[in-house]
PDB file of C-alpha atoms in Angstrom:
ATOM      1  CA  MET A 227     -27.903  29.762 -20.715  1.00 66.00           C
ATOM      2  CA  ALA A 228     -25.712  28.068 -18.114  1.00 75.00           C
ATOM      3  CA  GLU A 229     -24.743  30.068 -15.079  1.00 92.00           C
ATOM      4  CA  LYS A 230     -21.074  31.006 -14.796  1.00 94.00           C
ATOM      5  CA  ILE A 231     -18.839  30.894 -11.743  1.00 94.00           C
ATOM      6  CA  THR A 232     -15.238  31.734 -11.040  1.00 95.00           C
ATOM      7  CA  ILE A 233     -12.820  29.114  -9.798  1.00 96.00           C
ATOM      8  CA  THR A 234      -9.337  29.874  -8.497  1.00 96.00           C
ATOM      9  CA  ILE A 235      -6.779  27.602 -10.085  1.00 96.00           C
ATOM     10  CA  VAL A 236      -3.166  27.644  -8.942  1.00 95.00           C
ATOM     11  CA  VAL A 237      -0.952  26.836 -11.915  1.00 94.00           C
ATOM     12  CA  ASN A 238       2.505  25.698 -10.792  1.00 90.00           C
ATOM     13  CA  GLY A 239       2.053  27.941  -7.772  1.00 91.00           C
ATOM     14  CA  GLN A 240       0.593  30.924  -9.630  1.00 92.00           C
ATOM     15  CA  PRO A 241      -3.075  31.653  -8.805  1.00 94.00           C
ATOM     16  CA  THR A 242      -5.461  32.669 -11.552  1.00 96.00           C
ATOM     17  CA  HIS A 243      -9.235  33.110 -11.634  1.00 96.00           C
ATOM     18  CA  VAL A 244     -11.037  31.179 -14.351  1.00 96.00           C
ATOM     19  CA  VAL A 245     -14.661  31.684 -15.342  1.00 96.00           C
ATOM     20  CA  GLY A 246     -16.592  28.633 -16.469  1.00 94.00           C
ATOM     21  CA  ASP A 247     -20.117  27.288 -16.966  1.00 95.00           C
ATOM     22  CA  THR A 248     -21.387  25.588 -13.840  1.00 95.00           C
ATOM     23  CA  GLU A 249     -22.410  22.493 -15.798  1.00 95.00           C
ATOM     24  CA  ALA A 250     -19.241  22.211 -17.884  1.00 96.00           C
ATOM     25  CA  PRO A 251     -16.595  19.634 -16.882  1.00 96.00           C
ATOM     26  CA  VAL A 252     -13.991  21.167 -14.614  1.00 96.00           C
ATOM     27  CA  GLY A 253     -11.335  19.898 -17.014  1.00 95.00           C
ATOM     28  CA  SER A 254     -12.547  22.471 -19.527  1.00 95.00           C
ATOM     29  CA  LEU A 255     -11.019  25.150 -17.308  1.00 96.00           C
ATOM     30  CA  ILE A 256      -7.514  23.746 -17.701  1.00 95.00           C
ATOM     31  CA  PRO A 257      -6.704  25.293 -21.111  1.00 94.00           C
ATOM     32  CA  LYS A 258      -8.021  28.650 -19.894  1.00 95.00           C
ATOM     33  CA  ALA A 259      -5.936  28.507 -16.730  1.00 95.00           C
ATOM     34  CA  LEU A 260      -2.837  27.647 -18.735  1.00 93.00           C
ATOM     35  CA  GLU A 261      -3.490  30.437 -21.200  1.00 93.00           C
ATOM     36  CA  GLN A 262      -4.109  33.013 -18.481  1.00 94.00           C
ATOM     37  CA  THR A 263      -0.831  32.124 -16.747  1.00 92.00           C
ATOM     38  CA  GLY A 264       1.228  31.911 -19.922  1.00 88.00           C
ATOM     39  CA  ASN A 265       1.903  28.196 -19.488  1.00 84.00           C
ATOM     40  CA  GLN A 266       1.473  27.091 -23.051  1.00 76.00           C
ATOM     41  CA  GLY A 267       4.638  25.053 -23.538  1.00 76.00           C
ATOM     42  CA  GLN A 268       2.991  21.733 -22.737  1.00 82.00           C
ATOM     43  CA  PRO A 269      -0.395  20.332 -23.855  1.00 86.00           C
ATOM     44  CA  PRO A 270      -3.250  20.238 -21.293  1.00 86.00           C
ATOM     45  CA  ASP A 271      -2.950  16.445 -21.018  1.00 87.00           C
ATOM     46  CA  ASN A 272       0.469  16.885 -19.421  1.00 88.00           C
ATOM     47  CA  TRP A 273      -1.091  18.721 -16.487  1.00 92.00           C
ATOM     48  CA  GLU A 274      -2.755  17.305 -13.433  1.00 92.00           C
ATOM     49  CA  LEU A 275      -5.548  18.926 -11.427  1.00 95.00           C
ATOM     50  CA  ARG A 276      -5.714  18.405  -7.664  1.00 94.00           C
ATOM     51  CA  ASN A 277      -7.718  19.789  -4.773  1.00 94.00           C
ATOM     52  CA  ALA A 278      -6.385  21.587  -1.701  1.00 91.00           C
ATOM     53  CA  GLU A 279      -5.777  18.256   0.043  1.00 88.00           C
ATOM     54  CA  GLY A 280      -3.573  17.180  -2.833  1.00 88.00           C
ATOM     55  CA  GLN A 281      -6.056  14.592  -4.102  1.00 89.00           C
ATOM     56  CA  PRO A 282      -6.538  14.184  -7.873  1.00 92.00           C
ATOM     57  CA  VAL A 283      -9.678  15.805  -9.258  1.00 95.00           C
ATOM     58  CA  GLU A 284     -11.908  13.958 -11.705  1.00 95.00           C
ATOM     59  CA  VAL A 285     -11.848  16.349 -14.628  1.00 95.00           C
ATOM     60  CA  GLY A 286     -15.249  15.155 -15.862  1.00 95.00           C
ATOM     61  CA  ARG A 287     -17.071  16.461 -12.820  1.00 96.00           C
ATOM     62  CA  PRO A 288     -19.055  19.687 -13.287  1.00 96.00           C
ATOM     63  CA  VAL A 289     -17.548  23.010 -12.364  1.00 96.00           C
ATOM     64  CA  ARG A 290     -20.338  23.633  -9.821  1.00 95.00           C
ATOM     65  CA  ASP A 291     -18.927  20.869  -7.605  1.00 96.00           C
ATOM     66  CA  PHE A 292     -15.869  23.035  -7.028  1.00 96.00           C
ATOM     67  CA  ALA A 293     -17.550  26.339  -6.208  1.00 94.00           C
ATOM     68  CA  GLY A 294     -15.554  28.186  -3.576  1.00 92.00           C
ATOM     69  CA  GLN A 295     -12.619  25.803  -3.788  1.00 93.00           C
ATOM     70  CA  THR A 296      -9.064  26.445  -4.869  1.00 95.00           C
ATOM     71  CA  LEU A 297      -7.706  23.859  -7.284  1.00 96.00           C
ATOM     72  CA  PHE A 298      -4.074  23.171  -8.074  1.00 95.00           C
ATOM     73  CA  LEU A 299      -2.821  22.473 -11.583  1.00 94.00           C
ATOM     74  CA  ASN A 300       0.675  21.106 -11.921  1.00 91.00           C
ATOM     75  CA  LEU A 301       2.837  19.734 -14.678  1.00 89.00           C
ATOM     76  CA  ARG A 302       3.034  15.950 -14.545  1.00 87.00           C
ATOM     77  CA  ALA A 303       6.398  14.425 -13.753  1.00 83.00           C
ATOM     78  CA  GLY A 304       6.841  12.403 -16.935  1.00 72.00           C
ATOM     79  CA  ILE A 305       9.248   9.513 -17.113  1.00 58.00           C
ATOM     80  CA  GLY A 306      12.452  10.120 -15.235  1.00 55.00           C
ATOM     81  CA  GLY A 307      15.829   8.454 -15.569  1.00 55.00           C
TER      82      GLY A 307
ATOM     83  CA  MET B 206      25.452  23.996  -2.780  1.00 49.00           C
ATOM     84  CA  ALA B 207      25.846  26.687  -5.443  1.00 50.00           C
ATOM     85  CA  ASP B 208      28.128  25.381  -8.134  1.00 65.00           C
ATOM     86  CA  LEU B 209      27.507  28.249 -10.518  1.00 75.00           C
ATOM     87  CA  ASP B 210      28.541  31.869 -10.549  1.00 91.00           C
ATOM     88  CA  GLN B 211      25.675  34.269 -11.042  1.00 91.00           C
ATOM     89  CA  TYR B 212      26.165  35.355 -14.669  1.00 93.00           C
ATOM     90  CA  VAL B 213      22.547  36.395 -15.265  1.00 93.00           C
ATOM     91  CA  ASP B 214      21.744  39.927 -14.147  1.00 94.00           C
ATOM     92  CA  ALA B 215      21.082  39.260 -10.459  1.00 93.00           C
ATOM     93  CA  ARG B 216      18.075  41.596 -10.516  1.00 95.00           C
ATOM     94  CA  VAL B 217      16.379  39.322 -13.038  1.00 96.00           C
ATOM     95  CA  SER B 218      17.014  36.105 -11.129  1.00 96.00           C
ATOM     96  CA  ARG B 219      16.127  37.747  -7.838  1.00 96.00           C
ATOM     97  CA  SER B 220      12.872  39.104  -9.253  1.00 97.00           C
ATOM     98  CA  LYS B 221      11.852  35.640 -10.440  1.00 96.00           C
ATOM     99  CA  PHE B 222      12.990  34.122  -7.168  1.00 97.00           C
ATOM    100  CA  ASP B 223      10.862  36.644  -5.263  1.00 97.00           C
ATOM    101  CA  ARG B 224       7.874  35.760  -7.431  1.00 95.00           C
ATOM    102  CA  GLU B 225       8.239  32.102  -6.482  1.00 96.00           C
ATOM    103  CA  LEU B 226       8.302  33.015  -2.823  1.00 97.00           C
ATOM    104  CA  ASP B 227       5.451  35.518  -2.999  1.00 96.00           C
ATOM    105  CA  GLU B 228       3.234  32.976  -4.704  1.00 95.00           C
ATOM    106  CA  PHE B 229       4.160  30.294  -2.212  1.00 96.00           C
ATOM    107  CA  ARG B 230       3.475  32.593   0.716  1.00 97.00           C
ATOM    108  CA  SER B 231       0.104  33.644  -0.706  1.00 95.00           C
ATOM    109  CA  LEU B 232      -1.015  30.015  -0.309  1.00 95.00           C
ATOM    110  CA  GLU B 233       1.198  29.092   2.607  1.00 96.00           C
ATOM    111  CA  ALA B 234      -1.722  27.939   4.780  1.00 95.00           C
ATOM    112  CA  ASP B 235      -2.815  25.472   2.081  1.00 94.00           C
ATOM    113  CA  TYR B 236       0.687  24.115   1.714  1.00 95.00           C
ATOM    114  CA  ARG B 237       1.135  23.864   5.458  1.00 96.00           C
ATOM    115  CA  ARG B 238      -1.972  21.699   5.720  1.00 94.00           C
ATOM    116  CA  ARG B 239      -0.332  19.346   3.270  1.00 94.00           C
ATOM    117  CA  GLY B 240       2.812  19.241   5.408  1.00 96.00           C
ATOM    118  CA  TRP B 241       4.972  21.711   3.481  1.00 97.00           C
ATOM    119  CA  PHE B 242       6.847  24.235   5.628  1.00 98.00           C
ATOM    120  CA  LEU B 243       8.955  27.051   4.217  1.00 98.00           C
ATOM    121  CA  LEU B 244      12.000  26.901   6.461  1.00 98.00           C
ATOM    122  CA  SER B 245      14.251  29.553   4.954  1.00 97.00           C
ATOM    123  CA  ALA B 246      14.508  31.707   1.875  1.00 98.00           C
ATOM    124  CA  GLU B 247      17.367  33.973   0.956  1.00 97.00           C
ATOM    125  CA  PHE B 248      18.308  34.460  -2.649  1.00 96.00           C
ATOM    126  CA  PRO B 249      19.236  32.203  -4.328  1.00 96.00           C
ATOM    127  CA  ARG B 250      18.330  29.466  -1.844  1.00 97.00           C
ATOM    128  CA  VAL B 251      15.043  28.132  -0.518  1.00 98.00           C
ATOM    129  CA  GLU B 252      14.555  25.252   1.845  1.00 98.00           C
ATOM    130  CA  VAL B 253      11.202  23.578   2.378  1.00 98.00           C
ATOM    131  CA  LEU B 254      10.454  20.844   4.895  1.00 98.00           C
ATOM    132  CA  MET B 255       7.971  18.131   3.987  1.00 98.00           C
ATOM    133  CA  ALA B 256       6.033  16.111   6.526  1.00 98.00           C
ATOM    134  CA  ALA B 257       3.769  13.097   6.214  1.00 97.00           C
ATOM    135  CA  SER B 258       0.722  14.530   7.944  1.00 93.00           C
ATOM    136  CA  GLN B 259      -1.261  11.352   7.251  1.00 93.00           C
ATOM    137  CA  LEU B 260       0.770   9.428   9.839  1.00 94.00           C
ATOM    138  CA  THR B 261       0.028   9.276  13.549  1.00 93.00           C
ATOM    139  CA  PRO B 262       2.140  10.804  14.876  1.00 93.00           C
ATOM    140  CA  PRO B 263       3.039  12.889  11.796  1.00 95.00           C
ATOM    141  CA  SER B 264       6.571  12.511  10.524  1.00 96.00           C
ATOM    142  CA  LEU B 265       8.993  15.093   9.211  1.00 97.00           C
ATOM    143  CA  VAL B 266      10.264  13.129   6.228  1.00 97.00           C
ATOM    144  CA  LEU B 267      12.765  15.309   4.404  1.00 98.00           C
ATOM    145  CA  GLY B 268      13.931  18.756   3.417  1.00 98.00           C
ATOM    146  CA  VAL B 269      14.205  20.088  -0.117  1.00 98.00           C
ATOM    147  CA  ALA B 270      16.961  22.589  -0.874  1.00 98.00           C
ATOM    148  CA  PHE B 271      16.586  24.722  -3.988  1.00 98.00           C
ATOM    149  CA  ASP B 272      19.232  26.957  -5.520  1.00 97.00           C
ATOM    150  CA  TYR B 273      17.877  29.477  -8.018  1.00 97.00           C
ATOM    151  CA  THR B 274      21.236  30.857  -9.133  1.00 97.00           C
ATOM    152  CA  ASN B 275      20.876  32.170 -12.719  1.00 97.00           C
ATOM    153  CA  TYR B 276      17.158  31.378 -12.797  1.00 96.00           C
ATOM    154  CA  ASP B 277      15.608  31.113 -15.260  1.00 94.00           C
ATOM    155  CA  ALA B 278      18.414  31.028 -17.766  1.00 96.00           C
ATOM    156  CA  GLU B 279      19.285  27.907 -15.757  1.00 96.00           C
ATOM    157  CA  PRO B 280      16.851  25.632 -13.934  1.00 97.00           C
ATOM    158  CA  PRO B 281      17.092  25.402 -10.155  1.00 98.00           C
ATOM    159  CA  SER B 282      19.318  22.914  -8.413  1.00 98.00           C
ATOM    160  CA  VAL B 283      17.252  20.601  -6.206  1.00 98.00           C
ATOM    161  CA  ARG B 284      18.583  18.384  -3.444  1.00 98.00           C
ATOM    162  CA  LEU B 285      16.852  16.252  -0.850  1.00 98.00           C
ATOM    163  CA  VAL B 286      18.401  17.188   2.475  1.00 98.00           C
ATOM    164  CA  ASN B 287      18.295  16.134   6.088  1.00 98.00           C
ATOM    165  CA  PRO B 288      15.580  18.393   7.560  1.00 97.00           C
ATOM    166  CA  PHE B 289      17.530  18.850  10.794  1.00 97.00           C
ATOM    167  CA  THR B 290      20.935  19.701   9.322  1.00 97.00           C
ATOM    168  CA  SER B 291      20.226  20.789   5.727  1.00 97.00           C
ATOM    169  CA  ILE B 292      22.990  18.435   4.632  1.00 98.00           C
ATOM    170  CA  PRO B 293      22.157  16.674   1.353  1.00 98.00           C
ATOM    171  CA  TYR B 294      21.341  13.024   1.789  1.00 98.00           C
ATOM    172  CA  LEU B 295      23.706  10.486   0.370  1.00 98.00           C
ATOM    173  CA  ALA B 296      22.002   7.843  -1.682  1.00 97.00           C
ATOM    174  CA  SER B 297      22.365   5.364   1.174  1.00 96.00           C
ATOM    175  CA  GLU B 298      20.590   7.765   3.527  1.00 97.00           C
ATOM    176  CA  LEU B 299      17.569   8.685   1.430  1.00 97.00           C
ATOM    177  CA  PRO B 300      14.260   8.371   3.301  1.00 96.00           C
ATOM    178  CA  THR B 301      12.550   7.874  -0.060  1.00 96.00           C
ATOM    179  CA  ARG B 302      13.701   7.169  -3.621  1.00 96.00           C
ATOM    180  CA  LEU B 303      10.586   8.813  -5.093  1.00 96.00           C
ATOM    181  CA  ASP B 304       9.531   5.541  -6.667  1.00 94.00           C
ATOM    182  CA  ARG B 305       7.095   5.470  -9.530  1.00 91.00           C
ATOM    183  CA  ASP B 306       5.175   2.316 -10.429  1.00 87.00           C
ATOM    184  CA  VAL B 307       6.011   2.216 -14.124  1.00 83.00           C
ATOM    185  CA  ALA B 308       4.026  -0.969 -14.747  1.00 75.00           C
ATOM    186  CA  ALA B 309       0.833   0.761 -13.636  1.00 70.00           C
ATOM    187  CA  SER B 310       1.488   4.096 -15.309  1.00 67.00           C
ATOM    188  CA  GLN B 311       2.365   2.556 -18.662  1.00 65.00           C
ATOM    189  CA  GLN B 312      -0.081  -0.324 -18.355  1.00 65.00           C
ATOM    190  CA  ILE B 313       2.688  -2.880 -18.725  1.00 66.00           C
ATOM    191  CA  VAL B 314       1.265  -6.385 -18.291  1.00 69.00           C
ATOM    192  CA  ILE B 315       3.397  -8.690 -16.180  1.00 70.00           C
ATOM    193  CA  GLN B 316       2.262 -12.312 -16.230  1.00 74.00           C
ATOM    194  CA  VAL B 317       2.301 -13.999 -12.843  1.00 77.00           C
ATOM    195  CA  PRO B 318       0.989 -17.401 -11.698  1.00 79.00           C
ATOM    196  CA  PRO B 319      -2.572 -17.355 -10.357  1.00 81.00           C
ATOM    197  CA  GLY B 320      -2.733 -16.261  -6.762  1.00 83.00           C
ATOM    198  CA  MET B 321       0.612 -14.480  -6.843  1.00 80.00           C
ATOM    199  CA  PRO B 322       0.656 -10.734  -6.283  1.00 76.00           C
ATOM    200  CA  LYS B 323       1.529  -8.670  -9.320  1.00 75.00           C
ATOM    201  CA  PRO B 324       5.098  -7.379  -9.037  1.00 73.00           C
ATOM    202  CA  LYS B 325       5.697  -3.673  -9.258  1.00 76.00           C
ATOM    203  CA  LEU B 326       8.101  -2.246 -11.785  1.00 84.00           C
ATOM    204  CA  LEU B 327       9.559   0.637  -9.814  1.00 89.00           C
ATOM    205  CA  GLN B 328      11.553   3.491 -11.268  1.00 90.00           C
ATOM    206  CA  PRO B 329      13.041   5.955  -8.768  1.00 94.00           C
ATOM    207  CA  TYR B 330      13.162   9.637  -9.623  1.00 95.00           C
ATOM    208  CA  MET B 331      16.235   9.859  -7.400  1.00 96.00           C
ATOM    209  CA  GLN B 332      19.282   8.576  -9.274  1.00 95.00           C
ATOM    210  CA  TRP B 333      22.854   7.784  -8.255  1.00 94.00           C
ATOM    211  CA  TYR B 334      25.841   5.680  -9.196  1.00 93.00           C
ATOM    212  CA  SER B 335      27.148   4.711  -5.775  1.00 94.00           C
ATOM    213  CA  PRO B 336      25.520   4.736  -2.337  1.00 94.00           C
ATOM    214  CA  ASP B 337      28.031   7.226  -0.924  1.00 95.00           C
ATOM    215  CA  GLU B 338      27.265  10.018  -3.388  1.00 95.00           C
ATOM    216  CA  VAL B 339      24.602  12.714  -3.338  1.00 97.00           C
ATOM    217  CA  PRO B 340      21.794  11.533  -5.619  1.00 97.00           C
ATOM    218  CA  PHE B 341      20.042  13.838  -8.050  1.00 96.00           C
ATOM    219  CA  LEU B 342      16.399  14.352  -8.908  1.00 97.00           C
ATOM    220  CA  CYS B 343      16.003  12.954 -12.404  1.00 95.00           C
ATOM    221  CA  LEU B 344      13.266  15.297 -13.530  1.00 95.00           C
ATOM    222  CA  ALA B 345      13.008  17.815 -16.350  1.00 94.00           C
ATOM    223  CA  GLY B 346      13.148  21.281 -14.813  1.00 95.00           C
ATOM    224  CA  VAL B 347      15.960  20.390 -12.414  1.00 97.00           C
ATOM    225  CA  ARG B 348      19.520  21.596 -13.039  1.00 97.00           C
ATOM    226  CA  GLU B 349      21.131  18.260 -12.234  1.00 96.00           C
ATOM    227  CA  TYR B 350      18.875  16.519 -14.757  1.00 95.00           C
ATOM    228  CA  HIS B 351      19.655  18.900 -17.605  1.00 96.00           C
ATOM    229  CA  ARG B 352      23.399  18.802 -16.863  1.00 93.00           C
ATOM    230  CA  HIS B 353      23.512  15.025 -16.985  1.00 92.00           C
ATOM    231  CA  PRO B 354      25.061  13.819 -20.258  1.00 89.00           C
ATOM    232  CA  ALA B 355      22.247  11.319 -20.724  1.00 87.00           C
ATOM    233  CA  HIS B 356      19.816  14.229 -21.041  1.00 87.00           C
ATOM    234  CA  SER B 357      21.724  16.377 -23.516  1.00 85.00           C
ATOM    235  CA  GLY B 358      18.827  15.897 -25.922  1.00 87.00           C
ATOM    236  CA  ASP B 359      16.301  17.318 -23.472  1.00 91.00           C
ATOM    237  CA  ALA B 360      17.491  20.868 -22.983  1.00 94.00           C
ATOM    238  CA  TRP B 361      16.162  23.161 -20.277  1.00 95.00           C
ATOM    239  CA  GLU B 362      15.034  25.548 -22.995  1.00 93.00           C
ATOM    240  CA  LEU B 363      12.409  22.988 -24.037  1.00 90.00           C
ATOM    241  CA  HIS B 364      10.850  23.127 -20.561  1.00 90.00           C
ATOM    242  CA  ARG B 365      11.589  26.654 -19.394  1.00 90.00           C
ATOM    243  CA  THR B 366       8.302  28.199 -20.487  1.00 86.00           C
ATOM    244  CA  SER B 367       6.187  25.368 -19.085  1.00 85.00           C
ATOM    245  CA  GLY B 368       7.077  26.231 -15.518  1.00 87.00           C
ATOM    246  CA  ALA B 369       8.973  22.979 -15.039  1.00 91.00           C
ATOM    247  CA  GLY B 370      11.476  24.626 -12.703  1.00 94.00           C
ATOM    248  CA  ARG B 371       8.974  26.382 -10.507  1.00 95.00           C
ATOM    249  CA  LEU B 372       9.106  25.853  -6.773  1.00 97.00           C
ATOM    250  CA  VAL B 373       5.599  24.501  -6.244  1.00 95.00           C
ATOM    251  CA  ARG B 374       5.716  22.234  -9.262  1.00 94.00           C
ATOM    252  CA  ILE B 375       8.864  20.482  -8.036  1.00 96.00           C
ATOM    253  CA  LEU B 376       7.457  20.216  -4.514  1.00 97.00           C
ATOM    254  CA  GLU B 377       4.309  18.631  -5.967  1.00 95.00           C
ATOM    255  CA  VAL B 378       6.370  15.941  -7.667  1.00 95.00           C
ATOM    256  CA  ILE B 379       8.342  15.191  -4.504  1.00 97.00           C
ATOM    257  CA  ASP B 380       5.114  15.118  -2.511  1.00 96.00           C
ATOM    258  CA  ARG B 381       3.358  12.844  -4.972  1.00 94.00           C
ATOM    259  CA  TYR B 382       6.119  10.246  -5.148  1.00 95.00           C
ATOM    260  CA  GLY B 383       7.810  10.687  -1.787  1.00 96.00           C
ATOM    261  CA  ILE B 384       5.291  11.802   0.826  1.00 96.00           C
ATOM    262  CA  GLU B 385       1.757  11.012  -0.328  1.00 94.00           C
ATOM    263  CA  PRO B 386       2.435   7.257  -0.920  1.00 94.00           C
ATOM    264  CA  ILE B 387       3.464   6.747   2.722  1.00 94.00           C
ATOM    265  CA  ARG B 388       0.767   4.672   4.380  1.00 92.00           C
ATOM    266  CA  ALA B 389       2.265   3.753   7.741  1.00 92.00           C
ATOM    267  CA  TYR B 390       5.456   3.447   9.713  1.00 91.00           C
ATOM    268  CA  SER B 391       7.400   0.336   8.891  1.00 86.00           C
ATOM    269  CA  VAL B 392       8.212  -1.140  12.249  1.00 81.00           C
ATOM    270  CA  GLN B 393      10.620  -3.962  12.934  1.00 79.00           C
ATOM    271  CA  VAL B 394       9.901  -5.531  16.287  1.00 75.00           C
ATOM    272  CA  GLN B 395      12.973  -6.774  18.110  1.00 72.00           C
ATOM    273  CA  LEU B 396      13.702  -6.417  21.808  1.00 75.00           C
ATOM    274  CA  VAL B 397      13.111  -2.713  21.287  1.00 74.00           C
ATOM    275  CA  PRO B 398      10.730  -1.590  18.500  1.00 74.00           C
ATOM    276  CA  GLN B 399      12.530   0.422  15.850  1.00 76.00           C
ATOM    277  CA  ILE B 400      11.110   2.523  13.052  1.00 82.00           C
ATOM    278  CA  THR B 401      12.943   1.294   9.972  1.00 81.00           C
ATOM    279  CA  GLY B 402      11.299   3.305   7.256  1.00 87.00           C
ATOM    280  CA  PHE B 403       7.935   3.914   5.621  1.00 89.00           C
ATOM    281  CA  GLN B 404       5.437   1.611   3.994  1.00 88.00           C
ATOM    282  CA  ALA B 405       4.654   3.324   0.732  1.00 89.00           C
ATOM    283  CA  GLU B 406       2.404   2.584  -2.211  1.00 87.00           C
ATOM    284  CA  PRO B 407       4.119   4.106  -5.283  1.00 87.00           C
ATOM    285  CA  PRO B 408       1.579   5.801  -7.537  1.00 86.00           C
ATOM    286  CA  PRO B 409       1.411   5.207 -11.267  1.00 81.00           C
TER     287      PRO B 409
END
């Protein structure tokens, strides 16, 4: 069975701790983070995951690559005007 | 800046305002590394300064003034302001229009002759009608957006529970389209070199 680790994800500024399989894609944590913070008004595709430097995170990378990091999940801007 | 009376129970709005600040402060070191500085916060207003830390020397680009009056029955008001005076920028003074490269984000194909650079189809998130007026941030989750008659079909209530009006979320959008794309100072060399703006690469 895959080992589990906890990643801190900051959803629109609100930190939450999400447990995931080390080998699972980090994107699989997004629905859990949204659920845990009560942000269920928009589908997961409308959210964007970034690292502490503000760089976009490849959601297909395994969770283990982000051990000890804090990730930031924010609602995409959408089309303005 | 407040153009609303507080009709929501002030304890409710203040509690939600305090939550925004507490969460920001709990990660303040992370935000500071990205060039975000909490300048002042007194209900219902917050002002954050945003710097382009990727430049040498770094540049203080703009301030963002929030007004959380009646939050979250109403979304916050958001203005880009002069970081030294807190006075909202007029459209003609904006250091950035928060341009988005629509052609890239929507995969619009623009045919150009071989060898010619592909033109960008830019859409600014900052909107205005004349250069001498205060522009507004055309973004769901912002009071000025939801009050605009063109957006009467996109009510705040449709976005309220998604966190669209939250402090960090709005700062992320301004950072992504206004600060992060800055690559270098745009310098015009005359008799005396002058910094004339930023060279930015609008993201999709």
